mmCIF file with all atom_site columns, C-alpha atoms and ligand atoms in Angstrom:
data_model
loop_
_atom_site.group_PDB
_atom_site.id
_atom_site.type_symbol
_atom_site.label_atom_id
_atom_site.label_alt_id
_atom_site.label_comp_id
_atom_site.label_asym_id
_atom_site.label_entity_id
_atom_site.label_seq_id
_atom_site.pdbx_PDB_ins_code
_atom_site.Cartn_x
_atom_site.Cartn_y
_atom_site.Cartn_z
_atom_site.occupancy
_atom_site.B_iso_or_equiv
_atom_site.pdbx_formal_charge
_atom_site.auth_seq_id
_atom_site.auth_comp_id
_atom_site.auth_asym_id
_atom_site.auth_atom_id
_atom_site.pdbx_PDB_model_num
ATOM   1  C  CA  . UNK A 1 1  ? -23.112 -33.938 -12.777 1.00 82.00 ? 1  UNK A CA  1
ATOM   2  C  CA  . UNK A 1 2  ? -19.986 -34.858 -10.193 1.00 84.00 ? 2  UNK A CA  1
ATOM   3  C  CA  . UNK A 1 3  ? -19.720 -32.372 -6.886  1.00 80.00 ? 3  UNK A CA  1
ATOM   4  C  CA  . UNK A 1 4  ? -16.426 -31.828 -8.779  1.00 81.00 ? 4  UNK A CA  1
ATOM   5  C  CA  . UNK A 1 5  ? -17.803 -31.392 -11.764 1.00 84.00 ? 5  UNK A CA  1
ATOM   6  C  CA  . UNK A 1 6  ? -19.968 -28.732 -10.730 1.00 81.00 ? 6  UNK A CA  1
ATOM   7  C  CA  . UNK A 1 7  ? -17.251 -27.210 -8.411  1.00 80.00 ? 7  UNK A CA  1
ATOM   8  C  CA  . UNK A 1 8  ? -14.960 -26.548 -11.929 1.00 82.00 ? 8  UNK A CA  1
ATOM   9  C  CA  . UNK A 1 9  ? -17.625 -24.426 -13.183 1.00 84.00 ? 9  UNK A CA  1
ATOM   10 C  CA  . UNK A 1 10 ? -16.939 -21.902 -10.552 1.00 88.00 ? 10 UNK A CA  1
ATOM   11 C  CA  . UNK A 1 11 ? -14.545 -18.993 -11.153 1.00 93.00 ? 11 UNK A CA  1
ATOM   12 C  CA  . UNK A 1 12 ? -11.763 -18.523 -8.207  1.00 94.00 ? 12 UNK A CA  1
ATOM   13 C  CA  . UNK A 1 13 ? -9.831  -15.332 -7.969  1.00 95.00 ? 13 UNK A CA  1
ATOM   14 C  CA  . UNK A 1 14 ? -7.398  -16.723 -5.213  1.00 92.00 ? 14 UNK A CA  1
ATOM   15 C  CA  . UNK A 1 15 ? -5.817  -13.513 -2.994  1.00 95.00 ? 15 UNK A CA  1
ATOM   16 C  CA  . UNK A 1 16 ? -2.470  -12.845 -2.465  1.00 93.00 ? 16 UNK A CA  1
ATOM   17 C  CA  . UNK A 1 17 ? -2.659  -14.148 1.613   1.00 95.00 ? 17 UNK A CA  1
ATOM   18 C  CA  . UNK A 1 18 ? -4.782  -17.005 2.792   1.00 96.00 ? 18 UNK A CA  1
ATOM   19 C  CA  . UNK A 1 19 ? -8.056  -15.431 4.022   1.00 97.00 ? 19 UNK A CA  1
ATOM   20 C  CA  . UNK A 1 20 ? -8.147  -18.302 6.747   1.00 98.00 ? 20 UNK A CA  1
ATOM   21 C  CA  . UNK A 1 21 ? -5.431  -19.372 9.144   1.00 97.00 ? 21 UNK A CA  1
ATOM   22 C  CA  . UNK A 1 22 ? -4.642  -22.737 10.915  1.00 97.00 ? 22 UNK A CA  1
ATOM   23 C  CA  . UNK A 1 23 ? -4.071  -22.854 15.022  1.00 96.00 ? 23 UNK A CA  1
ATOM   24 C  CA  . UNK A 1 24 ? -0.384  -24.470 15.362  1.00 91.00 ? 24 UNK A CA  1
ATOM   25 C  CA  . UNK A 1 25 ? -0.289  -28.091 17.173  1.00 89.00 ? 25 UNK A CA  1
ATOM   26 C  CA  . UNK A 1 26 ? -4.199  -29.142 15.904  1.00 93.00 ? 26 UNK A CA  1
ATOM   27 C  CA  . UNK A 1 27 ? -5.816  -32.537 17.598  1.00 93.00 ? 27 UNK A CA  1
ATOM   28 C  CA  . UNK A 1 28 ? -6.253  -35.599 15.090  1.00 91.00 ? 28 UNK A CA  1
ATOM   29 C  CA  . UNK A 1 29 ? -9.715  -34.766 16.147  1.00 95.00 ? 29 UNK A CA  1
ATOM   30 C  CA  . UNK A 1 30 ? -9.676  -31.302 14.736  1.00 96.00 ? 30 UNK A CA  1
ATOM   31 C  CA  . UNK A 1 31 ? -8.173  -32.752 11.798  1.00 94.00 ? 31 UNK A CA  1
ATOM   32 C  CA  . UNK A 1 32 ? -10.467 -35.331 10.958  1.00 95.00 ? 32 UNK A CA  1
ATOM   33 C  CA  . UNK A 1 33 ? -12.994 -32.231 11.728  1.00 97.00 ? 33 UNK A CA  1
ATOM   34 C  CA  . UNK A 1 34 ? -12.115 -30.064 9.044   1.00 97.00 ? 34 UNK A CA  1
ATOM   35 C  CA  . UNK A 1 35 ? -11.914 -32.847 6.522   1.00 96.00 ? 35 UNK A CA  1
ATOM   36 C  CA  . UNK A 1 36 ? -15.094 -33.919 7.301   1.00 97.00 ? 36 UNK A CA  1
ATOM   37 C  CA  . UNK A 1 37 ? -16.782 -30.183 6.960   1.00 97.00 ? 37 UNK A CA  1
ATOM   38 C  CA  . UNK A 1 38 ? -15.610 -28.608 4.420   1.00 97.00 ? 38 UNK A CA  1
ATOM   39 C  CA  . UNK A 1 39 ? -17.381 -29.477 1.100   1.00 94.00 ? 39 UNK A CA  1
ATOM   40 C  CA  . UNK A 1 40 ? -14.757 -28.792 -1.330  1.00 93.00 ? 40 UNK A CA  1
ATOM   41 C  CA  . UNK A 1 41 ? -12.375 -30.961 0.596   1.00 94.00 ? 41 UNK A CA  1
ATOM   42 C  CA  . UNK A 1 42 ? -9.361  -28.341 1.101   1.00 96.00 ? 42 UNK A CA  1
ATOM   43 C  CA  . UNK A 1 43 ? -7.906  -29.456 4.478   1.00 97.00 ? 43 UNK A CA  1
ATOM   44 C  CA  . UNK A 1 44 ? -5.431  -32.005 3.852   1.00 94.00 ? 44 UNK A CA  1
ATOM   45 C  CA  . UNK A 1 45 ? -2.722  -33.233 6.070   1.00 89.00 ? 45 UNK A CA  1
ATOM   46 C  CA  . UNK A 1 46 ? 0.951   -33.699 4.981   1.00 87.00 ? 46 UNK A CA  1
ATOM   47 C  CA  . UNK A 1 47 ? 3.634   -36.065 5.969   1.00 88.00 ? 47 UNK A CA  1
ATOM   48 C  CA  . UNK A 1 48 ? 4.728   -34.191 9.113   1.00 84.00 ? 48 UNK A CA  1
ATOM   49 C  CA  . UNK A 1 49 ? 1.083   -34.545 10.591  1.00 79.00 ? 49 UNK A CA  1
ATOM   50 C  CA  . UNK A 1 50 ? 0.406   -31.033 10.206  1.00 87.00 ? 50 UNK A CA  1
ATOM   51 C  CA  . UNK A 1 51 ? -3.064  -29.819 8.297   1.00 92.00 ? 51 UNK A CA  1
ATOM   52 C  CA  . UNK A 1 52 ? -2.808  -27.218 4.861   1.00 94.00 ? 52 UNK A CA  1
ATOM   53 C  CA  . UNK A 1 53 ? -6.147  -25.281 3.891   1.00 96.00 ? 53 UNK A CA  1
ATOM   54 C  CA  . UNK A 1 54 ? -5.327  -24.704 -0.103  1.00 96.00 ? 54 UNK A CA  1
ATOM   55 C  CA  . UNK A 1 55 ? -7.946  -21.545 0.295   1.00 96.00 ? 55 UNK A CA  1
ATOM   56 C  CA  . UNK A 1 56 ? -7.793  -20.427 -3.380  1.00 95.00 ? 56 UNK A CA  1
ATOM   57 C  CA  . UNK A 1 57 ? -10.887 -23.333 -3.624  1.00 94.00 ? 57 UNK A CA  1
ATOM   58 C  CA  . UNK A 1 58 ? -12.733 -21.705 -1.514  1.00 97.00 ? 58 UNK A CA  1
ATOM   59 C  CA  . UNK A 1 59 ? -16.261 -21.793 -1.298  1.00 96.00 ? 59 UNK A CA  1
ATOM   60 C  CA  . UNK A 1 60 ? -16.144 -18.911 1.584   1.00 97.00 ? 60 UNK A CA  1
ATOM   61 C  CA  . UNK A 1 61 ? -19.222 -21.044 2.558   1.00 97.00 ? 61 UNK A CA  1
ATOM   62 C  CA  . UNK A 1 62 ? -18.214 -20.671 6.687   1.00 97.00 ? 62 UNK A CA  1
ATOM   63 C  CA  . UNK A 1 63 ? -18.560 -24.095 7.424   1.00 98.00 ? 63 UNK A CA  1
ATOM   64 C  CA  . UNK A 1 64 ? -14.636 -24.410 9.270   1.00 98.00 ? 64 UNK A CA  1
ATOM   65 C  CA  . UNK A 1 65 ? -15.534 -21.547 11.005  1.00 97.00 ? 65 UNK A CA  1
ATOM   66 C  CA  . UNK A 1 66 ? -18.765 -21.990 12.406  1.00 97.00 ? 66 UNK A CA  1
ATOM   67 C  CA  . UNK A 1 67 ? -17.913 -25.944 13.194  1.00 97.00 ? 67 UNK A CA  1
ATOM   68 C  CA  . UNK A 1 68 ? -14.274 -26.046 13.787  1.00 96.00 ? 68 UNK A CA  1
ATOM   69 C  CA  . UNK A 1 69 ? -14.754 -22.687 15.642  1.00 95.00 ? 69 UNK A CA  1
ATOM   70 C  CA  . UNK A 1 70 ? -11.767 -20.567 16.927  1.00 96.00 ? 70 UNK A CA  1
ATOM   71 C  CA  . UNK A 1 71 ? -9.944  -23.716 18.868  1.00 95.00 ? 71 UNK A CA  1
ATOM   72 C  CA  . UNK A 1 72 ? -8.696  -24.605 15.433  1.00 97.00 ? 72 UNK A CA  1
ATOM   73 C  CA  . UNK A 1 73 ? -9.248  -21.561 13.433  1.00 97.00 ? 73 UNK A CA  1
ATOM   74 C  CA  . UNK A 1 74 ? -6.883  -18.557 14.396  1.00 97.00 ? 74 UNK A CA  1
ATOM   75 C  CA  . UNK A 1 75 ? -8.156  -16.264 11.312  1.00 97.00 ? 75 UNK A CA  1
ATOM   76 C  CA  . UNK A 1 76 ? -11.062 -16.462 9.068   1.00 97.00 ? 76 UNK A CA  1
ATOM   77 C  CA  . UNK A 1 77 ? -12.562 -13.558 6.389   1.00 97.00 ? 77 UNK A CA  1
ATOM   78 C  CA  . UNK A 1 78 ? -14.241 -13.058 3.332   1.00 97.00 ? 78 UNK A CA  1
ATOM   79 C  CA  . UNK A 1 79 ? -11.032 -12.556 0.747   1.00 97.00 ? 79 UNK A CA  1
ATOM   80 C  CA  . UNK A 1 80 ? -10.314 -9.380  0.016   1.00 96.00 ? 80 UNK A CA  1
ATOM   81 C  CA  . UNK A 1 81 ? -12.606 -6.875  -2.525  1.00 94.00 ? 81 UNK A CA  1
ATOM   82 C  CA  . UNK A 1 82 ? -12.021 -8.702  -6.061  1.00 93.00 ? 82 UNK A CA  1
ATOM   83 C  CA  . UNK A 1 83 ? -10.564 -11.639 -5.148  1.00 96.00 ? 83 UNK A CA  1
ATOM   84 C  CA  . UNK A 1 84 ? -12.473 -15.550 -3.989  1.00 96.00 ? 84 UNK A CA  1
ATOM   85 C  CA  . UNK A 1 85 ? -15.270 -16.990 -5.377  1.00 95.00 ? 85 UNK A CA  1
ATOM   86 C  CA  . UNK A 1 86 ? -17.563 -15.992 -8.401  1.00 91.00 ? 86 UNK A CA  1
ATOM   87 C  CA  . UNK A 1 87 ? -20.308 -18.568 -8.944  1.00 84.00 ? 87 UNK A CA  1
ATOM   88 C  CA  . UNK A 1 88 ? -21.722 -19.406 -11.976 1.00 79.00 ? 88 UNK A CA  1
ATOM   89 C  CA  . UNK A 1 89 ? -25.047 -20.851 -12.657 1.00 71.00 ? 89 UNK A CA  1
ATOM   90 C  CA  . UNK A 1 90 ? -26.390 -22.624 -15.443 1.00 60.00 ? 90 UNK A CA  1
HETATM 91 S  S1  . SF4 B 2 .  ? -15.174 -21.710 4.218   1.00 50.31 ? 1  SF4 B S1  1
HETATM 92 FE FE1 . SF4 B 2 .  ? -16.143 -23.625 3.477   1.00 50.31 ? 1  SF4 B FE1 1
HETATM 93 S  S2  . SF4 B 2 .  ? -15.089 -24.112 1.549   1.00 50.31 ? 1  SF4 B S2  1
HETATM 94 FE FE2 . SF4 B 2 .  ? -13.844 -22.577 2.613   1.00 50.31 ? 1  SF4 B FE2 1
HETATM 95 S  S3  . SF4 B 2 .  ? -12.314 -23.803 3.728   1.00 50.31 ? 1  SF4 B S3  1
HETATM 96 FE FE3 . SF4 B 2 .  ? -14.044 -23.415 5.149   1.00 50.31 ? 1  SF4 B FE3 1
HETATM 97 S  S4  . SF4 B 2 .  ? -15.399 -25.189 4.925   1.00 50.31 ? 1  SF4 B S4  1
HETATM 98 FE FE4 . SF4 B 2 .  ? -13.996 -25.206 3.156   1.00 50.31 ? 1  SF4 B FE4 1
#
């Protein structure tokens, strides 16, 4: 089975707010960081240079924040009570 594969079996329950915010103005450094890290692949840059997290996919694993650390990360939490990831195994 893919990495993606097996990500799709997960169930998401995305939150109304992102449970992680982005620093304005990050490095290409940073960047290329958080790309690198995060196993689900959710950091991607857009046209303008600047970096989206698309946190509904989630894996609230901690890896951005332990990694990229607070030069890069202004916010990161668990989503809220009910809402983020639900694995499923099997
Ligand atoms: S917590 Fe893990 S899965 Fe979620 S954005 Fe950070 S590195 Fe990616």
């Amino acid at each position: 089975m893919s990495v993606n594969e097996s990500l799709a079996h997960n169930c998401y329950h995305p939150a109304g707010e992102p449970h992680i915010q982005l620093r304005e103005n990050l490095s290409d450094e940073q960047i290329l960081l958080l790309q690198k890290i995060c196993p689900a692949g959710l950091f991607t840059p857009d046209s303008a240079g600047r970096v989206n997290v698309h946190f509904q996919g989630c894996l609230e694993c901690g890896c951005c924040r332990l990694l990229a650390g607070s030069d890069a990360l202004a916010g990161w939490q668990y989503p809220p009570s009910g809402a983020g990831l639900t694995l499923r195994f099997g």
